[in-house]
Amino acid sequence: MENNFRSTGVPPGLEYLTQIDQILIHQKMELLEAITSFETKNRYVIRNSLGQEIYTAKEDSDCCTRNCCGPNRMFEMKIKDHSGQEVMHLVKPFRCTSCFWPCCLQEMEVQSPPSTTIGYVVQNWHPFKPKLSILGAAKETLLTIEGPFCACSCCGDVDFEVMGKDSDQPIGRISKQWSGLIKEAFTDSDNFGIQFPMDLDVKMKAVLMGACILIDFMFFESSGDGDQRCSVFG
């Protein structure tokens, strides 16, 4: 398996990503969290455009961190295939999102296979817009992501445009999809779609998956007071 990774450049377990240009990520709704607002571990199902499950993801964090630090919390996340094999590992340290703290903005490390870094997602400081960079393993900028001034999902999708390194034209998109009035009002269980070029490097497709989950925590995860952050202001 390791020899195949070296020869093809595709991390083991991510071969399927070479065949697709769209991913759907659905956050599972936790009954305990919906009823009590007690923050539980985030879990996601990752599907293809036909709705077929290809991966699952589960947060690894402790109870105190989740309920005291809210969406800014540190955590690790395992992404597994159908066989239960871990194919990706996400590492997020404790960070702030607000533009008022430019020295401690959000970031995430993406590993595949686990312990092998393939890229990073780093929030860039901006006074009023969500902006992130997709970095390679050597921390070189490969893609950028730009969101709207207000990332509030109010009866419609919220789009984060994916740009090439040297282009101001979108080459892809991460969309937070409207889930319906009841679900949006009473839970932080979210649906996302990721679009990217079919020929995009598989490792960058994987890092965009990590970026989607980071965006969920940054803007669509309930904070300690029960509200969701909708901009870099809070």
mmCIF file of C-alpha atoms in Angstrom:
data_model
loop_
_atom_site.group_PDB
_atom_site.id
_atom_site.type_symbol
_atom_site.label_atom_id
_atom_site.label_comp_id
_atom_site.label_asym_id
_atom_site.label_seq_id
_atom_site.Cartn_x
_atom_site.Cartn_y
_atom_site.Cartn_z
ATOM 1 C CA MET A 1 0.000 0.000 0.000
ATOM 2 C CA GLU A 2 2.834 2.395 0.869
ATOM 3 C CA ASN A 3 4.617 1.571 -2.408
ATOM 4 C CA ASN A 4 1.401 2.309 -4.328
ATOM 5 C CA PHE A 5 1.157 5.700 -2.572
ATOM 6 C CA ARG A 6 4.710 6.529 -3.626
ATOM 7 C CA SER A 7 4.138 5.513 -7.248
ATOM 8 C CA THR A 8 0.748 7.177 -7.801
ATOM 9 C CA GLY A 9 0.850 10.060 -5.326
ATOM 10 C CA VAL A 10 -2.649 9.117 -4.159
ATOM 11 C CA PRO A 11 -2.928 8.390 -0.422
ATOM 12 C CA PRO A 12 -4.368 4.907 0.246
ATOM 13 C CA GLY A 13 -8.128 4.998 0.675
ATOM 14 C CA LEU A 14 -8.571 8.211 -1.318
ATOM 15 C CA GLU A 15 -8.458 6.612 -4.780
ATOM 16 C CA TYR A 16 -12.190 7.128 -5.244
ATOM 17 C CA LEU A 17 -11.724 10.895 -5.094
ATOM 18 C CA THR A 18 -9.964 10.772 -8.477
ATOM 19 C CA GLN A 19 -13.306 9.854 -10.080
ATOM 20 C CA ILE A 20 -15.535 12.605 -8.695
ATOM 21 C CA ASP A 21 -15.934 16.383 -8.811
ATOM 22 C CA GLN A 22 -18.483 16.772 -6.037
ATOM 23 C CA ILE A 23 -18.844 15.671 -2.398
ATOM 24 C CA LEU A 24 -21.768 16.007 -0.010
ATOM 25 C CA ILE A 25 -21.098 16.242 3.718
ATOM 26 C CA HIS A 26 -23.959 15.724 6.163
ATOM 27 C CA GLN A 27 -23.582 16.352 9.877
ATOM 28 C CA LYS A 28 -25.492 13.787 11.895
ATOM 29 C CA MET A 29 -28.018 15.233 14.302
ATOM 30 C CA GLU A 30 -27.467 14.192 17.925
ATOM 31 C CA LEU A 31 -30.709 13.819 19.900
ATOM 32 C CA LEU A 32 -29.078 14.690 23.247
ATOM 33 C CA GLU A 33 -27.633 17.893 21.809
ATOM 34 C CA ALA A 34 -30.919 18.892 20.158
ATOM 35 C CA ILE A 35 -32.866 18.452 23.415
ATOM 36 C CA THR A 36 -30.396 19.749 26.010
ATOM 37 C CA SER A 37 -27.900 21.930 24.045
ATOM 38 C CA PHE A 38 -25.185 19.779 25.652
ATOM 39 C CA GLU A 39 -22.386 19.768 23.089
ATOM 40 C CA THR A 40 -21.592 16.280 21.806
ATOM 41 C CA LYS A 41 -18.933 15.037 19.397
ATOM 42 C CA ASN A 42 -19.573 16.097 15.822
ATOM 43 C CA ARG A 43 -20.127 13.253 13.366
ATOM 44 C CA TYR A 44 -20.395 13.484 9.599
ATOM 45 C CA VAL A 45 -21.353 11.246 6.692
ATOM 46 C CA ILE A 46 -19.533 11.983 3.430
ATOM 47 C CA ARG A 47 -21.374 10.987 0.251
ATOM 48 C CA ASN A 48 -20.977 11.204 -3.520
ATOM 49 C CA SER A 49 -23.391 13.160 -5.724
ATOM 50 C CA LEU A 50 -25.728 10.131 -5.855
ATOM 51 C CA GLY A 51 -26.032 10.111 -2.083
ATOM 52 C CA GLN A 52 -23.931 6.971 -1.640
ATOM 53 C CA GLU A 53 -21.844 6.911 1.522
ATOM 54 C CA ILE A 54 -18.087 6.911 0.897
ATOM 55 C CA TYR A 55 -16.618 8.013 4.249
ATOM 56 C CA THR A 56 -17.607 8.750 7.840
ATOM 57 C CA ALA A 57 -15.975 11.248 10.187
ATOM 58 C CA LYS A 58 -16.070 11.513 13.980
ATOM 59 C CA GLU A 59 -14.640 14.146 16.281
ATOM 60 C CA ASP A 60 -12.284 13.119 19.065
ATOM 61 C CA SER A 61 -12.421 15.608 21.949
ATOM 62 C CA ASP A 62 -13.290 15.668 25.635
ATOM 63 C CA CYS A 63 -16.534 16.845 27.214
ATOM 64 C CA CYS A 64 -15.001 19.791 29.038
ATOM 65 C CA THR A 65 -13.335 21.168 25.908
ATOM 66 C CA ARG A 66 -16.515 20.887 23.827
ATOM 67 C CA ASN A 67 -18.750 22.631 26.342
ATOM 68 C CA CYS A 68 -16.311 25.253 27.637
ATOM 69 C CA CYS A 69 -14.511 26.268 24.432
ATOM 70 C CA GLY A 70 -17.391 25.870 21.980
ATOM 71 C CA PRO A 71 -16.583 25.910 18.244
ATOM 72 C CA ASN A 72 -13.093 27.350 18.868
ATOM 73 C CA ARG A 73 -12.111 24.126 20.627
ATOM 74 C CA MET A 74 -9.194 21.888 19.791
ATOM 75 C CA PHE A 75 -10.025 18.457 18.421
ATOM 76 C CA GLU A 76 -8.863 15.656 16.189
ATOM 77 C CA MET A 77 -11.094 13.879 13.714
ATOM 78 C CA LYS A 78 -10.833 10.458 12.118
ATOM 79 C CA ILE A 79 -12.237 9.933 8.624
ATOM 80 C CA LYS A 80 -12.811 6.271 7.788
ATOM 81 C CA ASP A 81 -13.843 4.278 4.725
ATOM 82 C CA HIS A 82 -16.450 1.486 4.497
ATOM 83 C CA SER A 83 -14.063 -1.062 6.005
ATOM 84 C CA GLY A 84 -13.425 1.083 9.068
ATOM 85 C CA GLN A 85 -9.911 1.928 7.907
ATOM 86 C CA GLU A 86 -8.811 5.436 8.828
ATOM 87 C CA VAL A 87 -7.897 7.210 5.575
ATOM 88 C CA MET A 88 -7.648 10.800 6.825
ATOM 89 C CA HIS A 89 -6.876 12.490 10.120
ATOM 90 C CA LEU A 90 -7.682 16.126 10.944
ATOM 91 C CA VAL A 91 -5.955 18.094 13.689
ATOM 92 C CA LYS A 92 -7.378 21.430 14.831
ATOM 93 C CA PRO A 93 -5.753 23.409 17.678
ATOM 94 C CA PHE A 94 -7.621 25.891 19.871
ATOM 95 C CA ARG A 95 -7.934 29.134 17.920
ATOM 96 C CA CYS A 96 -10.065 32.287 17.635
ATOM 97 C CA THR A 97 -12.102 33.259 14.579
ATOM 98 C CA SER A 98 -12.677 36.964 15.236
ATOM 99 C CA CYS A 99 -10.925 39.587 13.131
ATOM 100 C CA PHE A 100 -10.047 41.286 16.444
ATOM 101 C CA TRP A 101 -7.513 38.507 17.179
ATOM 102 C CA PRO A 102 -5.404 38.341 13.979
ATOM 103 C CA CYS A 103 -2.502 36.558 15.678
ATOM 104 C CA CYS A 104 -4.523 33.486 16.681
ATOM 105 C CA LEU A 105 -6.822 32.646 13.758
ATOM 106 C CA GLN A 106 -8.212 29.249 12.852
ATOM 107 C CA GLU A 107 -6.162 26.515 11.212
ATOM 108 C CA MET A 108 -6.321 22.787 10.579
ATOM 109 C CA GLU A 109 -3.776 20.145 9.592
ATOM 110 C CA VAL A 110 -4.889 17.399 7.193
ATOM 111 C CA GLN A 111 -3.111 14.045 7.217
ATOM 112 C CA SER A 112 -3.486 11.119 4.812
ATOM 113 C CA PRO A 113 -2.556 8.481 5.660
ATOM 114 C CA PRO A 114 -2.597 9.394 9.387
ATOM 115 C CA SER A 115 0.710 10.931 10.541
ATOM 116 C CA THR A 116 1.534 12.039 6.960
ATOM 117 C CA THR A 117 0.681 15.704 6.442
ATOM 118 C CA ILE A 118 -0.731 16.507 2.990
ATOM 119 C CA GLY A 119 -1.874 20.068 3.622
ATOM 120 C CA TYR A 120 -3.254 22.766 5.868
ATOM 121 C CA VAL A 121 -6.271 25.052 6.015
ATOM 122 C CA VAL A 122 -5.395 28.487 7.425
ATOM 123 C CA GLN A 123 -7.696 31.420 8.093
ATOM 124 C CA ASN A 124 -6.374 34.701 6.684
ATOM 125 C CA TRP A 125 -7.010 37.950 8.504
ATOM 126 C CA HIS A 126 -9.587 40.198 6.849
ATOM 127 C CA PRO A 127 -11.589 43.014 8.480
ATOM 128 C CA PHE A 128 -14.996 41.778 7.332
ATOM 129 C CA LYS A 129 -14.835 38.708 5.040
ATOM 130 C CA PRO A 130 -14.090 35.036 5.759
ATOM 131 C CA LYS A 131 -10.902 34.145 3.885
ATOM 132 C CA LEU A 132 -8.859 30.964 4.068
ATOM 133 C CA SER A 133 -5.838 29.516 2.284
ATOM 134 C CA ILE A 134 -5.325 25.909 1.267
ATOM 135 C CA LEU A 135 -1.651 25.074 1.783
ATOM 136 C CA GLY A 136 0.399 22.113 0.607
ATOM 137 C CA ALA A 137 2.531 19.936 2.860
ATOM 138 C CA ALA A 138 5.382 22.473 2.631
ATOM 139 C CA LYS A 139 2.927 25.257 3.590
ATOM 140 C CA GLU A 140 2.892 26.741 0.090
ATOM 141 C CA THR A 141 -0.399 28.409 -0.926
ATOM 142 C CA LEU A 142 -2.237 26.369 -3.569
ATOM 143 C CA LEU A 143 -5.842 27.562 -3.330
ATOM 144 C CA THR A 144 -7.807 30.267 -1.536
ATOM 145 C CA ILE A 145 -11.374 30.359 -0.220
ATOM 146 C CA GLU A 146 -13.520 33.457 0.133
ATOM 147 C CA GLY A 147 -16.899 33.614 1.853
ATOM 148 C CA PRO A 148 -19.620 36.256 2.048
ATOM 149 C CA PHE A 149 -19.684 39.195 4.462
ATOM 150 C CA CYS A 150 -22.518 37.508 6.362
ATOM 151 C CA ALA A 151 -22.421 33.707 6.467
ATOM 152 C CA CYS A 152 -25.973 33.499 7.785
ATOM 153 C CA SER A 153 -27.998 30.609 6.360
ATOM 154 C CA CYS A 154 -31.380 32.345 6.217
ATOM 155 C CA CYS A 155 -33.678 30.548 3.767
ATOM 156 C CA GLY A 156 -30.868 29.933 1.288
ATOM 157 C CA ASP A 157 -27.445 28.449 0.639
ATOM 158 C CA VAL A 158 -24.218 30.154 1.759
ATOM 159 C CA ASP A 159 -21.398 29.876 -0.796
ATOM 160 C CA PHE A 160 -17.657 29.964 -0.155
ATOM 161 C CA GLU A 161 -15.827 30.324 -3.476
ATOM 162 C CA VAL A 162 -12.647 28.310 -4.100
ATOM 163 C CA MET A 163 -10.056 30.201 -6.162
ATOM 164 C CA GLY A 164 -6.878 29.109 -7.874
ATOM 165 C CA LYS A 165 -3.620 30.458 -6.469
ATOM 166 C CA ASP A 166 -3.097 32.969 -9.282
ATOM 167 C CA SER A 167 -6.712 33.502 -10.348
ATOM 168 C CA ASP A 168 -9.633 35.609 -9.194
ATOM 169 C CA GLN A 169 -12.083 33.256 -10.941
ATOM 170 C CA PRO A 170 -13.738 30.472 -8.919
ATOM 171 C CA ILE A 171 -12.675 26.920 -9.736
ATOM 172 C CA GLY A 172 -14.911 25.356 -7.123
ATOM 173 C CA ARG A 173 -17.251 26.020 -4.240
ATOM 174 C CA ILE A 174 -18.100 24.961 -0.701
ATOM 175 C CA SER A 175 -21.812 25.520 -0.053
ATOM 176 C CA LYS A 176 -23.641 25.388 3.236
ATOM 177 C CA GLN A 177 -27.040 24.143 2.105
ATOM 178 C CA TRP A 178 -30.334 25.329 3.577
ATOM 179 C CA SER A 179 -31.768 22.504 5.688
ATOM 180 C CA GLY A 180 -35.254 23.839 6.407
ATOM 181 C CA LEU A 181 -36.644 26.235 8.992
ATOM 182 C CA ILE A 182 -37.126 23.800 11.886
ATOM 183 C CA LYS A 183 -33.742 22.115 11.541
ATOM 184 C CA GLU A 184 -31.889 25.405 11.097
ATOM 185 C CA ALA A 185 -33.608 26.986 14.099
ATOM 186 C CA PHE A 186 -33.262 24.196 16.634
ATOM 187 C CA THR A 187 -30.106 22.262 15.713
ATOM 188 C CA ASP A 188 -26.606 22.913 14.357
ATOM 189 C CA SER A 189 -26.737 19.817 12.136
ATOM 190 C CA ASP A 190 -25.649 21.019 8.712
ATOM 191 C CA ASN A 191 -25.440 19.916 5.087
ATOM 192 C CA PHE A 192 -22.585 20.953 2.800
ATOM 193 C CA GLY A 193 -21.678 20.449 -0.827
ATOM 194 C CA ILE A 194 -18.140 20.703 -2.217
ATOM 195 C CA GLN A 195 -17.471 21.180 -5.930
ATOM 196 C CA PHE A 196 -14.001 21.043 -7.476
ATOM 197 C CA PRO A 197 -12.382 20.249 -10.849
ATOM 198 C CA MET A 198 -12.263 16.543 -11.656
ATOM 199 C CA ASP A 199 -8.514 16.771 -12.325
ATOM 200 C CA LEU A 200 -7.681 18.587 -9.076
ATOM 201 C CA ASP A 201 -4.928 16.859 -7.084
ATOM 202 C CA VAL A 202 -6.551 14.251 -4.845
ATOM 203 C CA LYS A 203 -4.655 15.559 -1.842
ATOM 204 C CA MET A 204 -6.165 19.008 -2.412
ATOM 205 C CA LYS A 205 -9.642 17.472 -2.695
ATOM 206 C CA ALA A 206 -9.006 15.893 0.702
ATOM 207 C CA VAL A 207 -7.801 19.201 2.172
ATOM 208 C CA LEU A 208 -10.975 20.879 0.869
ATOM 209 C CA MET A 209 -12.956 18.293 2.830
ATOM 210 C CA GLY A 210 -11.052 19.439 5.907
ATOM 211 C CA ALA A 211 -11.751 23.073 4.973
ATOM 212 C CA CYS A 212 -15.476 22.334 4.794
ATOM 213 C CA ILE A 213 -15.474 20.883 8.309
ATOM 214 C CA LEU A 214 -13.435 23.840 9.598
ATOM 215 C CA ILE A 215 -15.928 26.260 8.009
ATOM 216 C CA ASP A 216 -18.740 24.391 9.746
ATOM 217 C CA PHE A 217 -17.057 24.926 13.112
ATOM 218 C CA MET A 218 -16.187 28.548 12.367
ATOM 219 C CA PHE A 219 -19.596 29.796 11.226
ATOM 220 C CA PHE A 220 -22.344 27.217 11.684
ATOM 221 C CA GLU A 221 -21.603 25.533 15.000
ATOM 222 C CA SER A 222 -23.496 26.862 18.031
ATOM 223 C CA SER A 223 -21.390 28.791 20.530
ATOM 224 C CA GLY A 224 -21.725 28.656 24.296
ATOM 225 C CA ASP A 225 -24.686 31.072 24.296
ATOM 226 C CA GLY A 226 -26.555 28.958 21.751
ATOM 227 C CA ASP A 227 -26.026 31.372 18.864
ATOM 228 C CA GLN A 228 -24.120 30.769 15.655
ATOM 229 C CA ARG A 229 -21.316 33.035 14.440
ATOM 230 C CA CYS A 230 -22.239 34.554 11.059
ATOM 231 C CA SER A 231 -19.169 36.689 10.302
ATOM 232 C CA VAL A 232 -15.584 37.309 11.346
ATOM 233 C CA PHE A 233 -16.959 39.806 13.892
ATOM 234 C CA GLY A 234 -18.819 37.148 15.880
#
